Coordinates of C-alpha atoms (C1' of nucleotides) in Angstrom, one line a residue:
Chain A
M249 CA 33.2 22.5 -62.0
L250 CA 32.8 20.2 -65.0
K251 CA 31.4 21.2 -68.2
E252 CA 28.2 19.2 -67.8
E253 CA 27.6 20.6 -64.4
R254 CA 27.7 24.0 -66.0
H255 CA 25.3 22.9 -68.6
Y256 CA 22.8 21.7 -66.1
H257 CA 23.2 24.9 -64.2
I258 CA 22.5 26.9 -67.2
L259 CA 19.5 24.9 -68.2
D260 CA 18.1 25.1 -64.8
K261 CA 18.5 28.8 -64.6
I262 CA 17.0 29.3 -68.0
I263 CA 13.9 27.4 -67.0
L264 CA 13.6 29.3 -63.8
N265 CA 14.3 32.8 -65.1
R266 CA 13.4 32.5 -68.8
K267 CA 16.7 34.0 -69.7
V268 CA 20.4 33.9 -68.9
L269 CA 23.1 36.5 -69.5
S270 CA 26.6 35.3 -70.5
A271 CA 28.2 37.9 -68.2
D272 CA 26.1 36.7 -65.2
L273 CA 27.0 33.1 -65.8
S274 CA 30.6 33.9 -66.2
I275 CA 30.7 35.2 -62.6
E276 CA 28.3 32.6 -61.1
L277 CA 30.3 29.6 -62.6
N278 CA 33.7 31.3 -62.3
V279 CA 34.8 30.7 -65.8
S280 CA 35.5 33.1 -68.7
E281 CA 32.7 34.4 -70.8
D282 CA 34.3 32.6 -73.7
T283 CA 33.7 29.3 -72.0
I284 CA 30.1 30.3 -71.3
R285 CA 29.6 31.2 -74.9
R286 CA 30.9 27.8 -75.9
D287 CA 28.6 26.2 -73.5
L288 CA 25.7 28.2 -74.9
N289 CA 26.7 27.2 -78.4
D290 CA 26.8 23.6 -77.4
L291 CA 23.4 23.7 -75.8
S292 CA 22.0 25.6 -78.7
A293 CA 23.4 23.1 -81.2
K294 CA 21.6 20.4 -79.2
G295 CA 18.5 22.4 -79.5
L296 CA 18.0 22.9 -75.8
I297 CA 18.2 26.7 -75.7
R298 CA 18.0 29.6 -78.0
K299 CA 21.2 31.7 -78.1
V300 CA 20.8 35.4 -78.5
H301 CA 23.2 38.4 -78.3
G302 CA 24.2 38.7 -74.7
G303 CA 22.9 35.4 -73.4
A304 CA 20.2 32.8 -74.2
L305 CA 16.5 32.2 -73.9
P306 CA 14.3 29.1 -73.8
I307 CA 13.1 27.3 -76.9
E308 CA 9.7 28.6 -77.9
T309 CA 7.0 26.1 -77.4
G310 CA 4.3 25.4 -80.0
T311 CA 3.9 26.8 -83.4
P312 CA 5.8 30.0 -84.1
S313 CA 3.0 31.8 -85.8
Y314 CA 2.1 35.4 -85.7
G315 CA -0.4 35.4 -82.8
E316 CA 1.8 32.9 -80.9
R317 CA 4.7 35.2 -80.8
S318 CA 2.8 38.3 -79.8
T319 CA 1.3 36.5 -76.8
Y320 CA 4.6 35.0 -75.8
N321 CA 4.8 36.7 -72.5
L322 CA 1.1 36.2 -71.9
E323 CA 1.5 32.5 -72.5
E324 CA 2.2 31.6 -68.9
K325 CA -0.5 33.9 -67.7
N326 CA -2.9 32.3 -70.0
I327 CA -2.1 28.9 -68.6
I328 CA -2.8 30.3 -65.1
A329 CA -6.0 31.9 -66.2
K330 CA -7.3 28.6 -67.7
K331 CA -6.6 26.9 -64.5
A332 CA -8.1 29.6 -62.4
V333 CA -11.4 30.1 -64.4
R334 CA -12.4 26.7 -63.3
L335 CA -12.9 28.0 -59.7
I336 CA -15.5 30.5 -60.8
K337 CA -19.0 29.4 -60.3
S338 CA -22.4 31.1 -60.9
G339 CA -23.7 33.0 -58.0
Q340 CA -20.4 33.8 -56.4
V341 CA -19.1 37.2 -55.4
I342 CA -15.5 37.6 -56.5
I343 CA -12.8 40.3 -56.0
M344 CA -10.1 40.6 -58.5
S345 CA -6.9 42.5 -58.0
G346 CA -5.4 44.5 -60.9
S347 CA -2.8 42.2 -62.4
T348 CA -2.4 41.3 -66.0
T349 CA -2.9 37.7 -65.1
N350 CA -6.3 38.7 -63.8
L351 CA -7.0 40.5 -67.1
Q352 CA -6.3 37.3 -68.9
L353 CA -8.7 35.5 -66.6
A354 CA -11.3 38.2 -67.2
K355 CA -11.1 37.5 -70.9
I356 CA -12.0 33.8 -70.7
I357 CA -14.7 33.7 -68.2
P358 CA -17.4 31.5 -69.9
S359 CA -20.5 33.4 -70.9
D360 CA -22.9 31.1 -69.0
I361 CA -21.3 32.1 -65.7
N362 CA -23.3 34.6 -63.8
C363 CA -21.6 36.2 -60.8
T364 CA -20.7 39.5 -59.3
I365 CA -17.2 40.8 -59.7
Y366 CA -15.6 43.6 -57.8
T367 CA -12.5 45.2 -59.2
Y368 CA -10.4 48.4 -58.9
S369 CA -8.6 47.9 -62.2
L370 CA -9.8 49.9 -65.3
P371 CA -8.6 47.4 -67.9
I372 CA -10.3 44.5 -66.1
A373 CA -13.5 46.3 -65.7
L374 CA -13.4 47.3 -69.3
Q375 CA -12.8 43.8 -70.3
L376 CA -15.6 42.5 -68.2
T377 CA -18.1 44.8 -69.9
E378 CA -17.8 42.4 -72.8
H379 CA -19.3 39.6 -70.8
P380 CA -23.0 39.3 -71.2
S381 CA -24.2 38.5 -67.6
I382 CA -21.5 39.3 -65.0
E383 CA -22.4 42.1 -62.6
I384 CA -19.3 44.4 -62.3
I385 CA -18.8 46.7 -59.3
F386 CA -16.0 49.1 -59.9
I387 CA -14.3 50.2 -56.6
G388 CA -13.7 54.0 -57.0
G389 CA -10.8 56.1 -55.8
K390 CA -7.8 58.0 -56.8
L391 CA -6.3 56.6 -60.1
H392 CA -2.8 55.3 -60.1
K393 CA -2.0 56.1 -63.7
P394 CA 0.8 53.6 -64.7
A395 CA -1.1 50.6 -63.4
Q396 CA -4.6 52.0 -64.3
V397 CA -5.9 50.9 -60.9
T398 CA -7.6 53.0 -58.1
V399 CA -5.6 53.2 -54.9
G400 CA -5.8 54.9 -51.6
L401 CA -8.1 55.0 -48.5
D402 CA -11.3 55.1 -50.5
V403 CA -10.4 51.8 -52.0
V404 CA -9.5 50.2 -48.7
S405 CA -12.6 51.4 -47.0
S406 CA -14.9 50.3 -49.9
I407 CA -13.4 46.8 -49.9
S408 CA -13.6 46.5 -46.2
E409 CA -17.4 46.9 -46.5
L410 CA -17.7 43.9 -48.8
R411 CA -17.9 40.2 -48.2
A412 CA -16.7 37.9 -51.1
D413 CA -16.6 34.2 -51.7
L414 CA -13.5 34.2 -53.8
C415 CA -10.6 36.6 -54.3
F416 CA -8.2 36.4 -57.3
M417 CA -4.9 38.0 -56.4
G418 CA -1.9 38.7 -58.7
T419 CA 1.2 38.2 -56.7
G420 CA 4.3 40.4 -56.3
G421 CA 6.2 37.5 -54.7
I422 CA 5.3 34.4 -52.7
N423 CA 7.1 31.8 -50.6
T424 CA 6.4 29.6 -47.7
L425 CA 8.7 31.7 -45.3
N426 CA 7.5 35.2 -45.9
G427 CA 4.1 34.5 -47.4
M428 CA 2.7 36.8 -50.0
T429 CA 4.6 40.0 -50.5
E430 CA 4.2 43.1 -52.6
P431 CA 6.7 45.8 -53.8
D432 CA 4.2 48.6 -53.5
W433 CA 3.0 49.8 -50.0
E434 CA -0.4 51.1 -51.0
V435 CA -1.2 47.9 -53.0
S436 CA 0.0 45.7 -50.1
H437 CA -2.7 47.4 -47.9
I438 CA -5.4 47.0 -50.4
K439 CA -4.5 43.3 -50.9
K440 CA -4.6 42.8 -47.0
C441 CA -8.0 44.2 -47.0
M442 CA -9.1 42.1 -49.9
I443 CA -8.0 39.0 -48.1
S444 CA -9.7 39.8 -44.9
V445 CA -13.1 40.1 -46.6
S446 CA -12.8 36.9 -48.8
D447 CA -13.7 33.4 -47.8
R448 CA -11.1 32.0 -50.1
V449 CA -7.9 33.4 -51.5
V450 CA -6.6 32.3 -54.8
A451 CA -3.0 33.6 -55.7
L452 CA -2.1 33.7 -59.3
C453 CA 1.6 33.5 -59.7
T454 CA 3.9 33.1 -62.7
Q455 CA 7.0 30.9 -61.9
N456 CA 9.3 33.8 -61.9
K457 CA 7.5 35.2 -58.8
L458 CA 7.6 32.0 -57.1
N459 CA 9.9 32.0 -54.1
E460 CA 10.5 35.7 -54.5
T461 CA 10.1 38.1 -51.6
K462 CA 9.2 41.7 -52.0
R463 CA 9.3 44.7 -49.7
Y464 CA 5.9 44.6 -48.0
T465 CA 4.1 41.7 -46.5
V466 CA 0.5 41.1 -47.6
A467 CA -0.3 37.8 -45.8
P468 CA 1.3 34.8 -44.2
I469 CA 1.2 31.6 -46.3
H470 CA -1.6 29.9 -44.5
K471 CA -4.0 32.7 -45.5
I472 CA -3.7 31.5 -49.1
D473 CA -6.1 28.8 -50.0
T474 CA -5.0 28.1 -53.5
L475 CA -2.0 28.8 -55.5
V476 CA -2.3 28.7 -59.3
T477 CA 0.9 28.8 -61.3
D478 CA 1.9 27.9 -64.8
I479 CA 3.9 24.8 -63.7
D480 CA 2.8 21.3 -63.1
P481 CA 1.1 21.2 -59.7
N482 CA 2.9 17.9 -58.8
D483 CA 6.4 19.5 -59.1
S484 CA 8.4 19.0 -55.9
I485 CA 8.9 22.8 -55.8
F486 CA 5.4 22.9 -54.1
N487 CA 6.1 20.5 -51.3
D488 CA 6.6 23.2 -48.7
F489 CA 3.5 24.9 -49.9
R490 CA 1.5 21.7 -49.5
E491 CA 2.7 21.2 -46.0
K492 CA 1.4 24.6 -45.0
G493 CA -2.0 23.6 -46.4
V494 CA -2.0 25.5 -49.7
K495 CA -3.8 23.8 -52.5
I496 CA -1.8 23.9 -55.7
L497 CA -3.4 24.1 -59.1
Chain B
M1158 CA 18.0 43.7 -70.7
L1159 CA 18.1 41.6 -73.9
K1160 CA 16.8 42.9 -77.1
E1161 CA 14.1 40.2 -77.3
E1162 CA 13.0 41.1 -73.8
R1163 CA 12.4 44.6 -74.9
H1164 CA 10.4 43.2 -77.8
Y1165 CA 8.2 41.2 -75.6
H1166 CA 7.7 44.1 -73.3
I1167 CA 6.7 46.2 -76.2
L1168 CA 4.2 43.6 -77.5
D1169 CA 2.7 43.1 -74.1
K1170 CA 2.3 46.8 -73.5
I1171 CA 0.7 47.3 -76.9
I1172 CA -1.8 44.5 -76.3
L1173 CA -2.7 46.0 -72.9
N1174 CA -2.8 49.7 -73.9
R1175 CA -3.6 49.5 -77.5
K1176 CA -0.7 51.9 -78.3
V1177 CA 2.8 52.6 -77.2
L1178 CA 4.9 55.9 -77.5
S1179 CA 8.5 55.8 -78.4
A1180 CA 9.3 58.3 -75.7
D1181 CA 7.6 56.3 -72.9
L1182 CA 9.2 53.0 -73.9
S1183 CA 12.6 54.8 -74.0
I1184 CA 12.2 55.7 -70.3
E1185 CA 10.6 52.5 -69.3
L1186 CA 13.3 50.3 -70.9
N1187 CA 16.1 52.6 -70.2
V1188 CA 17.4 52.9 -73.7
S1189 CA 17.5 55.7 -76.3
E1190 CA 14.6 56.5 -78.5
D1191 CA 16.7 55.3 -81.4
T1192 CA 16.8 51.8 -80.1
I1193 CA 13.2 51.8 -79.4
R1194 CA 12.5 53.0 -83.0
R1195 CA 14.7 50.2 -84.3
D1196 CA 12.8 47.7 -82.1
L1197 CA 9.6 49.1 -83.5
N1198 CA 10.9 48.7 -87.0
D1199 CA 11.9 45.0 -86.3
L1200 CA 8.5 44.2 -85.0
S1201 CA 6.8 46.1 -87.7
A1202 CA 8.8 44.2 -90.2
K1203 CA 7.6 40.9 -88.6
G1204 CA 4.1 42.1 -89.0
L1205 CA 3.5 42.1 -85.2
I1206 CA 2.7 45.8 -84.8
R1207 CA 1.8 48.8 -86.9
K1208 CA 4.3 51.6 -86.6
V1209 CA 3.1 55.2 -86.7
H1210 CA 4.5 58.6 -86.1
G1211 CA 5.4 58.7 -82.4
G1212 CA 5.0 55.1 -81.5
A1213 CA 3.1 52.0 -82.6
L1214 CA -0.4 50.4 -82.6
P1215 CA -1.7 46.9 -82.7
I1216 CA -2.5 45.2 -86.0
E1217 CA -6.1 45.9 -86.9
T1218 CA -8.1 42.8 -85.8
G1219 CA -11.5 44.0 -86.8
T1220 CA -13.0 44.0 -83.3
P1221 CA -13.2 47.6 -82.4
S1222 CA -12.7 48.2 -78.7
Y1223 CA -13.6 51.1 -76.5
G1224 CA -10.9 53.4 -77.9
E1225 CA -11.9 53.1 -81.5
R1226 CA -15.5 52.6 -81.0
S1227 CA -17.2 54.4 -83.8
T1228 CA -18.3 57.8 -82.6
Y1229 CA -21.2 59.4 -84.3
N1230 CA -20.9 63.1 -85.1
L1231 CA -17.2 62.9 -84.3
E1232 CA -16.4 66.2 -86.1
E1233 CA -19.0 68.2 -84.2
K1234 CA -17.9 66.7 -80.9
N1235 CA -14.4 67.6 -81.6
I1236 CA -15.4 71.2 -82.3
I1237 CA -17.3 71.3 -79.0
A1238 CA -14.3 69.8 -77.2
K1239 CA -11.9 72.4 -78.5
K1240 CA -14.2 75.2 -77.3
A1241 CA -14.8 73.6 -74.0
V1242 CA -11.1 72.8 -73.2
R1243 CA -10.5 76.6 -72.9
L1244 CA -12.6 76.7 -69.8
I1245 CA -10.3 74.4 -68.0
K1246 CA -7.7 76.1 -65.7
S1247 CA -5.1 74.6 -63.5
G1248 CA -6.1 74.1 -59.9
Q1249 CA -9.8 73.4 -60.7
V1250 CA -11.8 70.5 -59.5
I1251 CA -13.9 69.2 -62.3
I1252 CA -16.6 66.6 -62.7
M1253 CA -17.1 65.0 -66.1
S1254 CA -20.2 63.0 -67.1
G1255 CA -19.8 60.0 -69.3
S1256 CA -20.5 61.2 -72.9
T1257 CA -18.4 60.7 -76.0
T1258 CA -18.1 64.5 -76.3
N1259 CA -16.5 64.5 -72.8
L1260 CA -14.1 61.7 -74.1
Q1261 CA -13.0 63.9 -77.0
L1262 CA -12.5 66.7 -74.4
A1263 CA -10.4 64.4 -72.3
K1264 CA -8.1 63.7 -75.2
I1265 CA -7.2 67.3 -75.9
I1266 CA -6.5 68.7 -72.4
P1267 CA -3.2 70.4 -72.6
S1268 CA -0.4 68.7 -70.8
D1269 CA 0.5 71.7 -68.7
I1270 CA -2.9 71.8 -67.1
N1271 CA -2.9 70.5 -63.5
C1272 CA -6.3 69.9 -62.1
T1273 CA -8.4 67.2 -60.4
I1274 CA -11.1 65.4 -62.5
Y1275 CA -13.9 63.3 -61.1
T1276 CA -15.5 60.9 -63.5
Y1277 CA -17.6 57.7 -63.5
S1278 CA -16.9 56.8 -67.2
L1279 CA -14.3 54.1 -67.8
P1280 CA -13.3 55.3 -71.3
I1281 CA -12.8 58.8 -69.9
A1282 CA -10.8 57.6 -66.9
L1283 CA -8.6 55.5 -69.2
Q1284 CA -8.1 58.3 -71.6
L1285 CA -7.0 60.7 -68.7
T1286 CA -4.4 58.2 -67.6
E1287 CA -2.4 59.4 -70.5
H1288 CA -2.2 62.9 -69.2
P1289 CA 1.0 63.6 -67.2
S1290 CA -0.4 65.6 -64.3
I1291 CA -4.1 65.5 -64.0
E1292 CA -5.4 63.8 -60.7
I1293 CA -8.1 61.3 -61.6
I1294 CA -10.6 60.2 -59.1
F1295 CA -12.9 57.5 -60.3
I1296 CA -16.4 57.3 -58.9
G1297 CA -17.1 53.7 -58.2
G1298 CA -20.3 51.7 -58.4
K1299 CA -22.2 49.2 -60.4
L1300 CA -21.2 49.2 -64.0
H1301 CA -23.6 49.9 -66.8
K1302 CA -22.0 47.8 -69.5
P1303 CA -23.3 49.4 -72.7
A1304 CA -22.1 52.9 -71.7
Q1305 CA -19.1 51.8 -69.6
V1306 CA -20.1 54.1 -66.7
T1307 CA -20.9 53.4 -63.2
V1308 CA -24.5 54.1 -62.0
G1309 CA -26.6 53.6 -59.0
L1310 CA -26.9 54.9 -55.5
D1311 CA -23.2 54.5 -54.8
V1312 CA -22.4 57.0 -57.5
V1313 CA -25.0 59.5 -56.3
S1314 CA -23.8 59.4 -52.7
S1315 CA -20.1 59.6 -53.8
I1316 CA -21.0 62.7 -55.9
S1317 CA -23.0 64.4 -53.2
E1318 CA -19.9 64.4 -51.0
L1319 CA -17.9 66.4 -53.4
R1320 CA -17.6 70.0 -54.3
A1321 CA -16.5 71.0 -57.8
D1322 CA -15.6 74.3 -59.6
L1323 CA -16.7 73.0 -63.0
C1324 CA -18.9 70.3 -64.4
F1325 CA -18.8 69.1 -67.9
M1326 CA -22.1 67.4 -68.9
G1327 CA -23.1 65.7 -72.1
T1328 CA -26.7 66.4 -72.8
G1329 CA -29.5 64.1 -73.8
G1330 CA -31.6 67.1 -74.7
I1331 CA -31.8 70.8 -73.8
N1332 CA -34.2 73.6 -74.5
T1333 CA -35.2 76.8 -72.8
L1334 CA -38.6 75.5 -71.8
N1335 CA -37.8 72.1 -70.2
G1336 CA -34.2 72.8 -69.4
M1337 CA -31.9 69.8 -69.6
T1338 CA -33.5 66.4 -69.9
E1339 CA -32.3 62.8 -70.0
P1340 CA -33.6 59.6 -71.5
D1341 CA -32.3 57.4 -68.6
W1342 CA -33.7 57.7 -65.2
E1343 CA -30.6 56.6 -63.2
V1344 CA -28.4 59.0 -65.3
S1345 CA -30.8 61.9 -64.8
H1346 CA -30.4 61.4 -61.0
I1347 CA -26.7 61.3 -61.2
K1348 CA -26.6 64.5 -63.3
K1349 CA -28.9 66.3 -60.9
C1350 CA -26.5 65.5 -58.2
M1351 CA -23.5 66.6 -60.3
I1352 CA -25.2 70.0 -60.8
S1353 CA -26.0 70.4 -57.1
V1354 CA -22.3 70.1 -56.1
S1355 CA -20.8 72.2 -58.9
D1356 CA -20.2 76.0 -59.0
R1357 CA -20.5 76.1 -62.8
V1358 CA -22.3 73.8 -65.1
V1359 CA -21.1 73.5 -68.7
A1360 CA -23.4 71.7 -71.1
L1361 CA -21.8 70.1 -74.1
C1362 CA -24.4 69.7 -76.8
T1363 CA -24.3 68.7 -80.5
Q1364 CA -26.8 70.6 -82.6
N1365 CA -29.1 67.5 -83.0
K1366 CA -29.7 67.6 -79.2
L1367 CA -30.5 71.2 -79.2
N1368 CA -34.2 71.9 -78.5
E1369 CA -34.9 68.3 -77.8
T1370 CA -36.8 67.1 -74.8
K1371 CA -36.2 63.7 -73.2
R1372 CA -38.2 61.8 -70.6
Y1373 CA -36.6 62.9 -67.4
T1374 CA -35.7 66.4 -66.1
V1375 CA -32.2 67.0 -65.0
A1376 CA -32.3 70.8 -64.4
P1377 CA -34.2 73.9 -65.3
I1378 CA -32.3 76.1 -67.9
H1379 CA -31.1 78.7 -65.4
K1380 CA -28.9 76.1 -63.7
I1381 CA -26.8 75.9 -66.8
D1382 CA -24.0 78.4 -66.8
T1383 CA -22.5 77.8 -70.2
L1384 CA -23.8 76.0 -73.3
V1385 CA -21.1 74.7 -75.7
T1386 CA -22.2 73.6 -79.1
D1387 CA -20.7 73.0 -82.6
I1388 CA -22.5 76.1 -84.1
D1389 CA -21.6 79.7 -84.2
P1390 CA -22.4 81.1 -80.8
N1391 CA -23.9 84.2 -82.4
D1392 CA -26.5 82.3 -84.2
S1393 CA -30.0 83.5 -83.4
I1394 CA -31.0 80.1 -82.4
F1395 CA -29.5 80.9 -79.0
N1396 CA -31.4 84.1 -78.4
D1397 CA -33.8 82.3 -76.0
F1398 CA -30.9 80.8 -74.1
R1399 CA -29.1 84.1 -73.8
E1400 CA -32.3 85.7 -72.3
K1401 CA -32.3 83.1 -69.6
G1402 CA -28.7 84.0 -68.7
V1403 CA -26.9 81.1 -70.4
K1404 CA -23.5 81.9 -71.9
I1405 CA -23.0 80.5 -75.3
L1406 CA -19.6 79.2 -76.6
Chain C
dG1148 C1' 56.4 5.4 -68.6
dT1149 C1' 56.4 7.9 -72.6
dT1150 C1' 54.3 9.9 -76.4
dA1151 C1' 50.7 11.5 -79.1
dA1152 C1' 46.0 12.8 -79.6
dT1153 C1' 42.0 14.9 -77.5
dT1154 C1' 39.7 18.0 -74.7
dG1155 C1' 38.8 22.1 -72.0
dT1156 C1' 40.1 26.5 -71.0
dG1157 C1' 41.7 31.3 -71.3
dC1158 C1' 43.7 35.0 -73.9
dA1159 C1' 44.1 38.3 -77.7
dA1160 C1' 42.8 40.3 -82.1
dG1161 C1' 39.7 41.2 -85.5
dA1162 C1' 34.7 40.9 -86.8
dT1163 C1' 30.1 41.6 -85.9
dA1164 C1' 26.3 43.6 -83.4
dA1165 C1' 24.0 46.8 -80.6
dT1166 C1' 23.7 51.3 -79.1
dT1167 C1' 24.2 56.2 -78.8
dC1168 C1' 25.0 60.7 -80.7
dA1169 C1' 25.0 64.4 -84.1
dT1170 C1' 22.8 65.9 -88.1
dA1171 C1' 19.6 66.3 -91.7
dT1172 C1' 15.1 65.2 -93.2
dT1173 C1' 10.2 64.3 -92.8
dC1174 C1' 5.9 64.7 -90.6
dA1175 C1' 1.8 66.6 -88.2
dA1176 C1' -0.5 70.4 -86.6
dT1177 C1' -1.7 74.8 -86.9
Chain D
dA729 C1' 4.1 78.3 -94.8
dT730 C1' 5.9 77.8 -90.2
dT731 C1' 6.9 75.5 -86.2
dG732 C1' 8.1 71.8 -83.2
dA733 C1' 8.4 67.0 -82.8
dA734 C1' 9.6 62.5 -84.6
dT735 C1' 12.3 60.0 -87.8
dA736 C1' 16.1 58.3 -90.7
dT737 C1' 20.9 58.2 -91.5
dG738 C1' 25.7 57.6 -90.8
dA739 C1' 29.7 58.0 -87.8
dA740 C1' 31.5 56.9 -83.3
dT741 C1' 31.3 54.1 -79.4
dT742 C1' 30.7 50.1 -76.8
dA743 C1' 29.5 45.3 -76.0
dT744 C1' 29.6 40.9 -77.6
dC745 C1' 31.1 37.3 -80.6
dT746 C1' 34.3 34.4 -83.4
dT747 C1' 38.5 32.7 -84.4
dG748 C1' 43.1 31.0 -83.9
dC749 C1' 46.4 29.8 -80.8
dA750 C1' 48.8 28.5 -76.4
dC751 C1' 48.8 25.8 -72.6
dA752 C1' 47.3 22.4 -69.2
dA753 C1' 44.8 18.2 -68.0
dT754 C1' 43.0 13.9 -69.6
dT755 C1' 42.9 10.0 -72.4
dA756 C1' 44.7 6.4 -75.5
dA757 C1' 48.2 4.0 -77.7
dC758 C1' 52.6 2.2 -77.8

DNA sequence: GTTAATTGTGCAAGATAATTCATATTCAAT
DNA sequence: ATTGAATATGAATTATCTTGCACAATTAAC
């Protein structure tokens, strides 16, 4: 393994995972940690990565101001939200799952949009109360405290009585082979239900969830109409998805 | 987990929840509280958060959100909440209406209490998610934005299927002649329903609502078991209430 | 072909950074 | 004032980093 090969590997990994650890790389690339550190120093000197104690992170994009930094993790989610919000039209009935990406989306819905939104997430509902005209229907049930969403049979049965034009779904993991998957059993059921009552399913997915597979299946890939990510929709990574008929945004 | 990752996690969480506790973060991120405190100090030094005893808060941005929305008569409501909280026992099933007094009450429920609480108020539900053991059932329906509560037939029919030991009710107005009254038609119906499914009804009432009468009747005075106010329960103002069998706290 | 510089790598020792732990102090709530 | 919780501090520990050096492989020069 040549030095440059390692460098490319490191850069690839850092783009994909948003971080690398010296210890991991040492094992993966089968060289000592010293060598990895030297690699990281090289790349850092070239301004390609940012070296930190224990590994390295990508260079921060944009102006490193106060607000920018504090929204760092939300940056990708905001990109996704901005793409997704264009799908919302007045008059639609929409279901939103309880992800932080959806929360970002809820924040930027233009005030001239007039639609009905069903959700089972307290933060999202609360955010939507700031919107002047959207009709919000909260889906009741037992509250799951950490995620601040309702869960359980009540939720499933409430959703199954609906019919929605659009469904915005945060993703635990998605790939062409296993489709959409979820780490949580209850949530996977709720999402199944959401999909079955929605005309179009829009999956919101940060790149780190792309090509991941979680424990429970939500839906095969062909049930997903549109996939919204924070990467360029023309990227070749999406070829498989396009073949299965998934629109990329 | 790199140090910066923790920092981003903390910033994300603080944006989402409007506060973080050192103890929680320590468990979530699997490091000691010392480390969390040092992280908080770092972030605070960068001006990204405001460190306080026990955790940290976001930098004040001027836009007050649900949590810090100015509450009128906060002092009185706290007094009432402190009296009312003594009525809560482990094992009970409780319904809470959506008043700011109830919100204060929700904040001070001792953490060793273990009960089930039904509510249709977003702020109260959100507040209760901080409690370690209470089971929260949110009553879904159409959201009334200004009050951030659900309303409508869904709410009424959900409530009518319950059975509760206790019911904490904010009051629009109360007096011995007209009983409990409400300015809002929809809310008056919901409250009627709450009363009909509860064994005991506790009315929480600041003194300015005492002896007021609003447009719609909720219940005659004898339906109220306990009246909690911010004035001395032995005050002669309560004589009429006592005659009707209302306990004063 | 031999030699000398150059480069890449691993190893070891000391330096630095991050973390935990024990302890004393401060804080918040009664 | 008293109590219990949260915090700051410094020592001890662990992890990571830097540095210098040895060695091998590669390149360049003669």
